[in-house]
mmCIF file of C-alpha atoms in Angstrom:
data_model
loop_
_atom_site.group_PDB
_atom_site.id
_atom_site.type_symbol
_atom_site.label_atom_id
_atom_site.label_comp_id
_atom_site.label_asym_id
_atom_site.label_seq_id
_atom_site.Cartn_x
_atom_site.Cartn_y
_atom_site.Cartn_z
ATOM 1 C CA MET H 175 -1.589 45.668 -26.708
ATOM 2 C CA GLU H 176 -2.540 48.939 -24.978
ATOM 3 C CA LEU H 177 -5.253 47.021 -23.029
ATOM 4 C CA VAL H 178 -2.015 44.750 -21.626
ATOM 5 C CA ALA H 179 -0.186 47.931 -20.752
ATOM 6 C CA VAL H 180 -3.221 49.071 -19.054
ATOM 7 C CA LEU H 181 -2.724 46.303 -16.809
ATOM 8 C CA GLY H 182 0.704 46.078 -16.042
ATOM 9 C CA ARG H 183 1.738 42.931 -17.224
ATOM 10 C CA SER H 184 3.952 40.908 -20.164
ATOM 11 C CA PRO H 185 3.046 40.864 -23.175
ATOM 12 C CA ASP H 186 3.028 37.639 -23.191
ATOM 13 C CA GLY H 187 1.392 37.268 -19.880
ATOM 14 C CA GLY H 188 -1.723 39.830 -21.086
ATOM 15 C CA ARG H 189 -1.860 38.012 -24.505
ATOM 16 C CA VAL H 190 -2.610 34.383 -21.853
ATOM 17 C CA TYR H 191 -4.939 36.538 -19.887
ATOM 18 C CA VAL H 192 -7.193 38.005 -22.598
ATOM 19 C CA GLY H 193 -6.901 34.654 -23.657
ATOM 20 C CA ARG H 194 -8.576 33.036 -20.725
ATOM 21 C CA VAL H 195 -11.634 36.573 -20.070
ATOM 22 C CA LEU H 196 -12.283 35.428 -24.181
ATOM 23 C CA GLU H 197 -12.634 31.530 -23.061
ATOM 24 C CA CYS H 198 -15.051 32.311 -20.224
ATOM 25 C CA ALA H 199 -17.363 35.087 -21.822
ATOM 26 C CA TRP H 200 -17.712 33.229 -24.945
ATOM 27 C CA ARG H 201 -16.951 29.465 -24.294
ATOM 28 C CA LEU H 202 -18.112 29.850 -20.415
ATOM 29 C CA PRO H 203 -20.586 32.107 -19.987
ATOM 30 C CA GLN H 204 -22.439 30.875 -16.511
ATOM 31 C CA VAL H 205 -18.594 31.148 -15.025
ATOM 32 C CA TYR H 206 -18.150 34.752 -16.905
ATOM 33 C CA ALA H 207 -21.635 35.268 -15.425
ATOM 34 C CA SER H 208 -20.563 34.317 -11.564
ATOM 35 C CA VAL H 209 -17.729 36.198 -11.558
ATOM 36 C CA VAL H 210 -20.007 39.907 -13.005
ATOM 37 C CA ALA H 211 -22.206 38.947 -10.580
ATOM 38 C CA GLY H 212 -19.143 39.017 -7.871
ATOM 39 C CA ARG H 213 -20.262 35.107 -6.952
ATOM 40 C CA LEU H 214 -16.606 34.421 -8.151
ATOM 41 C CA ALA H 215 -13.270 35.457 -7.555
ATOM 42 C CA PRO H 216 -11.917 35.867 -11.030
ATOM 43 C CA TRP H 217 -8.852 34.382 -9.964
ATOM 44 C CA ARG H 218 -10.695 30.829 -10.320
ATOM 45 C CA ALA H 219 -12.434 31.785 -12.818
ATOM 46 C CA GLU H 220 -9.075 32.101 -14.519
ATOM 47 C CA ARG H 221 -8.000 28.835 -13.585
ATOM 48 C CA ILE H 222 -11.410 26.745 -14.944
ATOM 49 C CA ALA H 223 -10.971 28.962 -18.027
ATOM 50 C CA GLU H 224 -7.004 27.453 -18.628
ATOM 51 C CA ALA H 225 -8.798 24.170 -17.992
ATOM 52 C CA THR H 226 -11.129 23.516 -20.580
ATOM 53 C CA ARG H 227 -9.562 26.084 -23.082
ATOM 54 C CA ALA H 228 -8.196 22.323 -25.177
ATOM 55 C CA LEU H 229 -12.000 21.057 -24.906
ATOM 56 C CA CYS H 230 -14.241 21.390 -28.224
ATOM 57 C CA PRO H 231 -16.963 23.387 -27.902
ATOM 58 C CA ALA H 232 -19.498 21.007 -26.832
ATOM 59 C CA ALA H 233 -17.555 19.219 -24.044
ATOM 60 C CA ALA H 234 -16.907 23.230 -23.029
ATOM 61 C CA ALA H 235 -20.515 23.747 -22.768
ATOM 62 C CA PHE H 236 -20.933 20.591 -20.712
ATOM 63 C CA VAL H 237 -18.421 22.006 -18.308
ATOM 64 C CA ASP H 238 -20.118 24.873 -18.195
ATOM 65 C CA ARG H 239 -23.643 24.025 -17.699
ATOM 66 C CA GLN H 240 -22.526 21.735 -14.690
ATOM 67 C CA LEU H 241 -20.710 25.324 -12.721
ATOM 68 C CA PHE H 242 -23.736 26.936 -12.390
ATOM 69 C CA ASN H 243 -22.234 27.056 -9.165
ATOM 70 C CA ALA H 244 -18.855 27.362 -9.567
ATOM 71 C CA THR H 245 -17.851 28.972 -6.219
ATOM 72 C CA GLY H 246 -18.602 25.289 -4.877
ATOM 73 C CA VAL H 247 -16.391 23.614 -6.914
ATOM 74 C CA GLY H 248 -12.880 21.939 -6.022
ATOM 75 C CA TRP H 249 -10.164 21.413 -8.284
ATOM 76 C CA ALA H 250 -9.509 17.239 -8.005
ATOM 77 C CA GLN H 251 -13.901 17.732 -8.818
ATOM 78 C CA LEU H 252 -13.317 19.924 -11.735
ATOM 79 C CA GLU H 253 -10.702 17.728 -13.096
ATOM 80 C CA ARG H 254 -13.457 14.925 -13.031
ATOM 81 C CA LEU H 255 -15.783 16.637 -14.721
ATOM 82 C CA ILE H 256 -13.277 17.780 -17.914
ATOM 83 C CA ALA H 257 -12.084 14.362 -17.700
ATOM 84 C CA GLU H 258 -16.382 13.035 -17.865
ATOM 85 C CA ALA H 259 -16.447 15.875 -21.180
ATOM 86 C CA VAL H 260 -13.992 14.415 -22.824
ATOM 87 C CA ILE H 261 -15.442 11.134 -22.862
ATOM 88 C CA ARG H 262 -18.735 12.178 -24.054
ATOM 89 C CA PHE H 263 -17.588 14.511 -26.497
ATOM 90 C CA ASP H 264 -14.612 13.411 -27.364
ATOM 91 C CA PRO H 265 -13.403 9.646 -27.126
ATOM 92 C CA GLU H 266 -11.362 8.914 -29.467
ATOM 93 C CA ARG H 267 -9.186 11.765 -28.456
ATOM 94 C CA TYR H 268 -9.817 10.553 -24.673
ATOM 95 C CA GLU H 269 -9.014 6.751 -25.845
ATOM 96 C CA ALA H 270 -5.817 8.171 -27.125
ATOM 97 C CA GLU H 271 -3.834 9.924 -24.227
ATOM 98 C CA ARG H 272 -5.156 7.066 -22.090
ATOM 99 C CA SER H 273 -3.271 4.572 -24.778
ATOM 100 C CA ALA H 274 -0.250 6.828 -24.619
ATOM 101 C CA ALA H 275 -0.287 7.390 -20.560
ATOM 102 C CA SER H 276 -0.745 3.836 -20.356
ATOM 103 C CA ASP H 277 2.470 3.367 -22.154
ATOM 104 C CA HIS H 278 4.090 4.625 -18.984
ATOM 105 C CA ARG H 279 2.942 2.168 -16.786
ATOM 106 C CA TYR H 280 6.325 0.936 -14.417
ATOM 107 C CA VAL H 281 7.710 -0.507 -11.613
ATOM 108 C CA GLU H 282 10.508 0.355 -9.648
ATOM 109 C CA VAL H 283 12.364 -1.382 -6.670
ATOM 110 C CA GLY H 284 15.520 0.499 -5.652
ATOM 111 C CA ALA H 285 18.964 -0.729 -4.181
ATOM 112 C CA PRO H 286 18.828 -1.494 -0.585
ATOM 113 C CA ASP H 287 20.223 1.340 1.876
ATOM 114 C CA THR H 288 22.215 1.140 4.803
ATOM 115 C CA ASN H 289 19.531 -0.152 7.233
ATOM 116 C CA GLY H 290 18.726 -2.779 4.338
ATOM 117 C CA LEU H 291 15.695 -1.655 3.191
ATOM 118 C CA VAL H 292 14.438 -0.400 -0.378
ATOM 119 C CA SER H 293 11.907 2.116 -1.518
ATOM 120 C CA ILE H 294 9.559 1.228 -4.207
ATOM 121 C CA ASP H 295 7.437 3.524 -6.610
ATOM 122 C CA GLY H 296 5.551 2.703 -9.524
ATOM 123 C CA LEU H 297 2.673 3.545 -12.181
ATOM 124 C CA LEU H 298 0.005 1.251 -12.317
ATOM 125 C CA ASP H 299 -3.297 0.797 -14.166
ATOM 126 C CA ALA H 300 -6.283 1.727 -11.660
ATOM 127 C CA ALA H 301 -7.680 -1.225 -11.220
ATOM 128 C CA ASP H 302 -4.526 -3.474 -10.371
ATOM 129 C CA GLY H 303 -3.779 -0.288 -7.994
ATOM 130 C CA ARG H 304 -6.848 -1.137 -5.603
ATOM 131 C CA ASP H 305 -6.235 -5.003 -6.606
ATOM 132 C CA LEU H 306 -2.699 -4.113 -4.396
ATOM 133 C CA ASP H 307 -4.160 -2.026 -2.310
ATOM 134 C CA ASP H 308 -7.110 -4.264 -1.213
ATOM 135 C CA ALA H 309 -4.684 -7.315 -1.109
ATOM 136 C CA ILE H 310 -1.990 -5.293 0.832
ATOM 137 C CA SER H 311 -5.212 -4.077 3.319
ATOM 138 C CA ARG H 312 -6.496 -7.741 4.048
ATOM 139 C CA ARG H 313 -3.135 -9.097 5.194
ATOM 140 C CA ALA H 314 -1.744 -6.262 7.291
ATOM 141 C CA MET H 315 -5.160 -6.562 9.225
ATOM 142 C CA LEU H 316 -4.885 -10.420 9.710
ATOM 143 C CA LEU H 317 -1.153 -9.382 10.473
ATOM 144 C CA GLY H 318 -2.516 -7.370 13.765
ATOM 145 C CA ARG H 319 -4.981 -9.842 14.661
ATOM 146 C CA LEU H 320 -2.289 -12.556 14.436
ATOM 147 C CA GLY H 321 -0.413 -10.341 17.657
ATOM 148 C CA ASN H 322 1.860 -7.936 15.485
ATOM 149 C CA GLU H 323 2.044 -5.003 16.753
ATOM 150 C CA ALA H 324 4.134 -2.968 14.654
ATOM 151 C CA SER H 325 1.777 -0.229 12.780
ATOM 152 C CA VAL H 326 -0.283 -0.487 10.308
ATOM 153 C CA ASP H 327 1.992 1.359 7.774
ATOM 154 C CA VAL H 328 4.714 -1.409 9.060
ATOM 155 C CA ARG H 329 2.170 -4.111 8.881
ATOM 156 C CA ARG H 330 1.475 -2.842 5.289
ATOM 157 C CA SER H 331 4.680 -3.271 4.108
ATOM 158 C CA GLN H 332 5.267 -6.378 5.436
ATOM 159 C CA ALA H 333 1.833 -7.632 3.964
ATOM 160 C CA LEU H 334 3.082 -6.522 0.574
ATOM 161 C CA GLY H 335 6.611 -8.759 1.432
ATOM 162 C CA ASP H 336 4.187 -11.825 2.146
ATOM 163 C CA LEU H 337 2.355 -11.002 -0.891
ATOM 164 C CA ALA H 338 5.330 -11.732 -3.224
ATOM 165 C CA ARG H 339 7.072 -14.744 -1.399
ATOM 166 C CA ASN H 340 3.572 -16.510 -1.929
ATOM 167 C CA ASP H 341 3.401 -16.222 -5.269
ATOM 168 C CA LEU H 342 6.294 -17.228 -5.475
ATOM 169 C CA THR H 343 5.741 -20.594 -4.438
ATOM 170 C CA LEU H 344 2.724 -20.937 -6.518
ATOM 171 C CA ASP H 345 2.549 -22.933 -10.073
ATOM 172 C CA LEU H 346 1.853 -20.475 -12.316
ATOM 173 C CA GLY H 347 0.781 -22.952 -15.250
ATOM 174 C CA THR H 348 -1.963 -24.523 -12.914
ATOM 175 C CA GLU H 349 -5.459 -23.777 -14.167
ATOM 176 C CA GLY H 350 -8.037 -22.572 -11.945
ATOM 177 C CA SER H 351 -6.640 -19.388 -10.484
ATOM 178 C CA PRO H 352 -9.184 -17.400 -9.059
ATOM 179 C CA GLY H 353 -8.281 -13.858 -11.026
ATOM 180 C CA ARG H 354 -10.233 -10.694 -10.533
ATOM 181 C CA ARG H 355 -13.445 -9.683 -8.589
ATOM 182 C CA ALA H 356 -14.667 -6.459 -9.500
ATOM 183 C CA VAL H 357 -17.943 -5.180 -7.440
ATOM 184 C CA LEU H 358 -19.776 -3.297 -9.886
ATOM 185 C CA ASN H 359 -22.406 -0.681 -8.829
ATOM 186 C CA VAL H 360 -24.267 -0.588 -11.874
ATOM 187 C CA HIS H 361 -26.758 2.324 -12.330
ATOM 188 C CA ILE H 362 -28.532 1.337 -16.593
ATOM 189 C CA THR H 363 -30.040 4.432 -17.940
ATOM 190 C CA ASP H 364 -32.206 4.467 -21.319
ATOM 191 C CA ALA H 365 -28.728 5.666 -22.656
ATOM 192 C CA THR H 366 -26.669 3.249 -21.418
ATOM 193 C CA LEU H 367 -29.201 0.682 -23.048
ATOM 194 C CA ALA H 368 -29.141 2.530 -26.568
ATOM 195 C CA GLY H 369 -25.327 2.810 -25.972
ATOM 196 C CA SER H 370 -25.402 6.885 -26.474
ATOM 197 C CA ASN H 371 -23.689 6.964 -22.939
ATOM 198 C CA PRO H 372 -19.673 6.345 -22.988
ATOM 199 C CA VAL H 373 -19.160 7.533 -19.308
ATOM 200 C CA GLY H 374 -18.902 5.236 -16.706
ATOM 201 C CA ARG H 375 -17.368 5.839 -12.914
ATOM 202 C CA TRP H 376 -14.725 3.897 -11.520
ATOM 203 C CA ASP H 377 -14.893 5.409 -7.697
ATOM 204 C CA GLN H 378 -15.700 8.498 -8.276
ATOM 205 C CA THR H 379 -13.531 8.889 -11.357
ATOM 206 C CA PRO H 380 -15.074 9.332 -15.120
ATOM 207 C CA ILE H 381 -13.994 6.310 -17.142
ATOM 208 C CA SER H 382 -14.749 4.803 -20.132
ATOM 209 C CA ALA H 383 -16.888 2.315 -21.388
ATOM 210 C CA GLU H 384 -14.333 0.764 -23.664
ATOM 211 C CA GLN H 385 -12.601 0.158 -20.120
ATOM 212 C CA ILE H 386 -14.189 -0.959 -18.014
ATOM 213 C CA ARG H 387 -14.344 -3.641 -20.630
ATOM 214 C CA GLU H 388 -11.176 -3.924 -20.937
ATOM 215 C CA TRP H 389 -10.654 -4.731 -17.524
ATOM 216 C CA LEU H 390 -14.017 -7.271 -17.701
ATOM 217 C CA ALA H 391 -12.166 -9.039 -20.111
ATOM 218 C CA GLN H 392 -8.989 -9.925 -18.050
ATOM 219 C CA PRO H 393 -8.920 -14.030 -18.302
ATOM 220 C CA CYS H 394 -10.539 -16.252 -14.842
ATOM 221 C CA MET H 395 -12.506 -12.935 -13.999
ATOM 222 C CA SER H 396 -15.679 -13.236 -11.983
ATOM 223 C CA VAL H 397 -18.708 -10.709 -11.794
ATOM 224 C CA LEU H 398 -20.532 -10.267 -8.423
ATOM 225 C CA VAL H 399 -23.350 -7.830 -9.820
ATOM 226 C CA ARG H 400 -24.832 -6.494 -6.676
ATOM 227 C CA PRO H 401 -28.926 -5.116 -6.388
ATOM 228 C CA VAL H 402 -29.274 -0.966 -6.942
ATOM 229 C CA ILE H 403 -29.184 0.430 -3.313
ATOM 230 C CA ASP H 404 -31.097 2.647 -2.227
ATOM 231 C CA VAL H 405 -28.611 5.401 -0.716
ATOM 232 C CA ALA H 406 -31.753 7.489 0.754
ATOM 233 C CA GLY H 407 -32.944 4.065 2.186
ATOM 234 C CA HIS H 408 -33.389 3.519 6.594
ATOM 235 C CA VAL H 409 -33.207 0.876 7.938
ATOM 236 C CA PRO H 410 -31.086 1.243 11.509
ATOM 237 C CA VAL H 411 -29.694 -1.084 13.799
ATOM 238 C CA THR H 412 -30.228 -1.749 17.630
ATOM 239 C CA ALA H 413 -26.436 -2.238 18.112
ATOM 240 C CA TYR H 414 -23.977 0.649 17.636
ATOM 241 C CA GLU H 415 -21.905 -1.170 15.897
ATOM 242 C CA ILE H 416 -22.499 -0.465 11.883
ATOM 243 C CA PRO H 417 -23.614 -3.070 9.754
ATOM 244 C CA ASP H 418 -21.391 -3.055 6.129
ATOM 245 C CA ARG H 419 -24.793 -2.506 4.467
ATOM 246 C CA HIS H 420 -25.037 0.869 6.557
ATOM 247 C CA ARG H 421 -21.181 1.553 5.565
ATOM 248 C CA GLN H 422 -21.669 0.646 1.585
ATOM 249 C CA GLN H 423 -24.838 3.155 1.686
ATOM 250 C CA VAL H 424 -23.309 6.146 3.036
ATOM 251 C CA GLU H 425 -20.117 5.648 0.354
ATOM 252 C CA LEU H 426 -22.372 5.780 -2.085
ATOM 253 C CA ARG H 427 -24.686 8.304 -1.130
ATOM 254 C CA ASP H 428 -21.265 10.853 0.062
ATOM 255 C CA HIS H 429 -18.627 9.750 -1.951
ATOM 256 C CA THR H 430 -15.798 12.018 -0.096
ATOM 257 C CA CYS H 431 -15.124 12.718 3.921
ATOM 258 C CA ARG H 432 -18.007 15.963 4.449
ATOM 259 C CA PHE H 433 -16.180 18.069 6.300
ATOM 260 C CA PRO H 434 -15.646 21.595 3.916
ATOM 261 C CA TYR H 435 -13.462 20.732 1.457
ATOM 262 C CA CYS H 436 -12.138 17.568 2.254
ATOM 263 C CA THR H 437 -11.889 14.810 -0.877
ATOM 264 C CA ARG H 438 -10.710 11.849 1.291
ATOM 265 C CA PRO H 439 -12.804 9.155 0.078
ATOM 266 C CA ALA H 440 -15.366 7.793 1.606
ATOM 267 C CA MET H 441 -14.253 4.285 1.955
ATOM 268 C CA ARG H 442 -11.743 5.439 4.198
ATOM 269 C CA CYS H 443 -13.578 7.128 6.617
ATOM 270 C CA ASP H 444 -14.804 6.600 9.820
ATOM 271 C CA LEU H 445 -18.781 6.802 10.242
ATOM 272 C CA ASP H 446 -19.588 9.344 12.866
ATOM 273 C CA HIS H 447 -23.278 8.836 14.639
ATOM 274 C CA ALA H 448 -24.499 12.853 13.914
ATOM 275 C CA ARG H 449 -26.469 12.587 17.430
ATOM 276 C CA PRO H 450 -24.702 10.386 19.391
ATOM 277 C CA HIS H 451 -25.992 7.216 19.885
ATOM 278 C CA ASN H 452 -25.730 7.590 23.540
ATOM 279 C CA ARG H 453 -27.731 10.161 23.481
ATOM 280 C CA GLY H 454 -31.111 8.175 21.268
ATOM 281 C CA GLY H 455 -29.333 8.470 18.008
ATOM 282 C CA PRO H 456 -30.044 5.767 15.357
ATOM 283 C CA THR H 457 -27.588 3.463 14.217
ATOM 284 C CA CYS H 458 -29.066 4.266 10.816
ATOM 285 C CA PRO H 459 -27.369 5.861 7.535
ATOM 286 C CA CYS H 460 -29.578 8.342 7.569
ATOM 287 C CA ASN H 461 -27.674 9.531 10.955
ATOM 288 C CA LEU H 462 -24.222 8.428 9.889
ATOM 289 C CA VAL H 463 -21.911 10.852 7.929
ATOM 290 C CA PRO H 464 -18.588 10.022 6.160
ATOM 291 C CA LEU H 465 -15.904 11.809 8.438
ATOM 292 C CA CYS H 466 -11.633 10.798 8.216
ATOM 293 C CA ARG H 467 -10.114 10.157 11.613
ATOM 294 C CA ARG H 468 -8.215 14.139 11.635
ATOM 295 C CA HIS H 469 -11.981 15.422 10.973
ATOM 296 C CA HIS H 470 -13.557 13.597 13.040
ATOM 297 C CA ARG H 471 -11.417 13.858 15.965
ATOM 298 C CA ALA H 472 -12.146 17.449 15.181
ATOM 299 C CA LYS H 473 -15.643 17.267 15.905
ATOM 300 C CA THR H 474 -15.220 15.067 18.794
ATOM 301 C CA HIS H 475 -12.297 17.080 20.678
ATOM 302 C CA SER H 476 -12.815 20.028 19.465
ATOM 303 C CA GLN H 477 -15.822 23.156 19.237
ATOM 304 C CA TRP H 478 -16.362 22.045 15.324
ATOM 305 C CA ARG H 479 -20.473 20.982 14.934
ATOM 306 C CA TYR H 480 -22.849 20.315 12.159
ATOM 307 C CA GLN H 481 -25.471 19.973 11.425
ATOM 308 C CA VAL H 482 -27.806 17.536 8.831
ATOM 309 C CA THR H 483 -30.294 19.869 7.247
ATOM 310 C CA GLN H 484 -30.971 16.911 4.640
ATOM 311 C CA ILE H 485 -29.966 14.220 3.963
ATOM 312 C CA GLY H 486 -26.703 14.365 2.212
ATOM 313 C CA THR H 487 -26.770 18.204 2.936
ATOM 314 C CA TYR H 488 -24.574 19.511 6.278
ATOM 315 C CA VAL H 489 -23.963 22.346 7.394
ATOM 316 C CA TRP H 490 -20.559 23.452 9.412
ATOM 317 C CA ARG H 491 -19.720 25.488 11.864
ATOM 318 C CA SER H 492 -15.995 26.293 12.780
ATOM 319 C CA PRO H 493 -14.856 27.484 16.141
ATOM 320 C CA SER H 494 -14.774 30.989 15.136
ATOM 321 C CA GLY H 495 -18.134 31.060 13.997
ATOM 322 C CA PHE H 496 -17.817 30.465 10.241
ATOM 323 C CA ARG H 497 -20.082 28.334 8.921
ATOM 324 C CA PHE H 498 -20.144 25.503 5.635
ATOM 325 C CA GLU H 499 -22.679 24.025 3.935
ATOM 326 C CA VAL H 500 -21.846 20.690 2.272
ATOM 327 C CA ASN H 501 -22.873 18.971 -0.445
ATOM 328 C CA HIS H 502 -22.971 16.685 -3.764
ATOM 329 C CA ARG H 503 -22.259 20.182 -5.425
ATOM 330 C CA GLY H 504 -18.949 20.667 -2.979
ATOM 331 C CA THR H 505 -18.379 23.501 -0.393
ATOM 332 C CA HIS H 506 -20.465 26.945 0.510
ATOM 333 C CA GLN H 507 -18.995 29.447 2.889
ATOM 334 C CA HIS H 508 -21.878 31.352 4.020
ATOM 335 C CA ASP H 509 -22.176 34.204 6.438
ATOM 336 C CA HIS H 510 -20.243 34.636 9.699
ATOM 337 C CA SER H 511 -22.767 33.528 12.724
ATOM 338 C CA ASP H 512 -23.224 33.973 16.101
ATOM 339 C CA GLU H 513 -23.295 31.751 18.613
ATOM 340 C CA ALA H 514 -26.573 32.389 19.287
ATOM 341 C CA ASP H 515 -27.505 31.328 15.712
ATOM 342 C CA ASP H 516 -26.333 27.614 16.405
ATOM 343 C CA PRO H 517 -27.200 24.648 18.247
ATOM 344 C CA GLU H 518 -25.978 23.114 21.488
ATOM 345 C CA PRO H 519 -22.452 21.563 20.658
ATOM 346 C CA GLY H 520 -23.426 17.797 19.824
ATOM 347 C CA VAL H 521 -27.248 18.152 19.250
ATOM 348 C CA TYR H 522 -28.347 17.009 16.240
ATOM 349 C CA ARG H 523 -30.920 18.892 14.312
ATOM 350 C CA GLN H 524 -32.387 17.178 10.992
ATOM 351 C CA GLN H 525 -34.924 18.664 9.022
ATOM 352 C CA PRO H 526 -38.481 16.476 7.988
ATOM 353 C CA ASP H 527 -37.939 13.749 5.402
ATOM 354 C CA THR H 528 -40.027 14.937 2.450
ATOM 355 C CA ARG H 529 -39.449 12.311 0.003
#
């Protein structure tokens, strides 16, 4: 009570604060050491402690081991890490929570407004949602190619109506429905073969192997298994246009937009030539970087610049001289720099490949 009073906190708030400190000190020693060393702000450590409080000891220890450099971990990345820990070390709890959450799925079509428009809201299974989004995107693109000059958002709304009308014309009693098609990027380890690794991936999100089995057990499911892609491979082409195989390789390598702290999925990003194509930059995965449209424009039309220091690692410089390193561990802010420390705008410098 004396400590809480000295800190100027309420009794309830003080107990919560002490609980978070104890969580860090005893169950998250790496996070605690980062705070003591001044590398991690205490408020960030508190939020991490609050997020891991409900985990079993083994799961909390797993999260702590992965947070050896917690300063670069964003909240979305932390949530995925905690979800993976629950799947690994408390699978019964995960399946119970997933089953309970699945009971809350719904789709609602609102009443028409005075303009003849309705709003749609829903909560879907992740695979169903991806299928729906892919179908809408394909049909919206087709509408554009056929001369529809409406915006992408408007064409997507029209595409959803087209899908509904097409479904109403189907004889659902017939056989031969194409069913769901899943494209699996499969990574097999000895733990997977032995059945001791229960964690799978849907894009970047950890999911249980049981959920994958449920998806693949859908009627008329067809599965296309692709060979493993070398995300560090170099197969340049002479054209400016980017082949699909290059795009997939870059998406698997970087996962998200590579601007500092941006979490937009790479599959929804532009691919930027780090060294411009008209300056000799190759159309090769080693020279392609996923940037969402906003940050692609910032790099093209402002003084934001980046270097590829090694494949998958990018060092950005802001217009005011702040530096950020972005890699698979997150974003890490570096010391402020002078203009003289940076390359000429638009110049690309890459360290020699030491593979």
